[in-house]
Amino acid sequence: GVLFKLTGDLVDRVWEDRPDYPREWVYQHDVTYAGLSRKAKLSLVRESLTRRDTDYQLITALDDIAWLFNTRGNDIAYNPLFLSYAFVGKESAELFASRRKFSAELLDLLEEEGIIEWNRETGEISKGPNFEDIEPLLELMEEHADELPPSWR
């Protein structure tokens, strides 16, 4: 399955006086222009994981994330990208991005596709089934944020 984990940036907890994030919406990039559905693109990535005998792929390149999930944004001037990270496994995919960037319309679409579970009353979006598998990695990244490449922060 494909599930999104929409959260704030993990570095927020340790970076004081950080400039505010862009507040532009993430929007759906229609499959007519994208060429393949999210499901088809994720299948291609998962086939690559299997061929390489790899369980997971951490994706930090914003253009790769936008392509993979058929989404676009306006966080970077003159580029249709949004600040995010993705973690793709053989059974799941998680997108880490600010919840406030996703409109109700896009969340409805993602829920219809079975990508997320969204509780409209509480605004809660369910975690992926393998979150516990990656939680130690995320904690390690948070603990050593100052040692990560600038593009990862």
mmCIF file of C-alpha atoms in Angstrom, residues 3 29 41 60 147:
data_model
loop_
_atom_site.group_PDB
_atom_site.id
_atom_site.type_symbol
_atom_site.label_atom_id
_atom_site.label_comp_id
_atom_site.label_asym_id
_atom_site.label_seq_id
_atom_site.Cartn_x
_atom_site.Cartn_y
_atom_site.Cartn_z
ATOM 1 C CA LEU A 3 0.462 5.824 2.835
ATOM 2 C CA HIS A 29 -0.326 16.948 -11.127
ATOM 3 C CA LYS A 41 5.551 4.915 -10.501
ATOM 4 C CA THR A 60 15.361 13.726 -0.578
ATOM 5 C CA GLU A 147 25.923 16.578 10.400
#
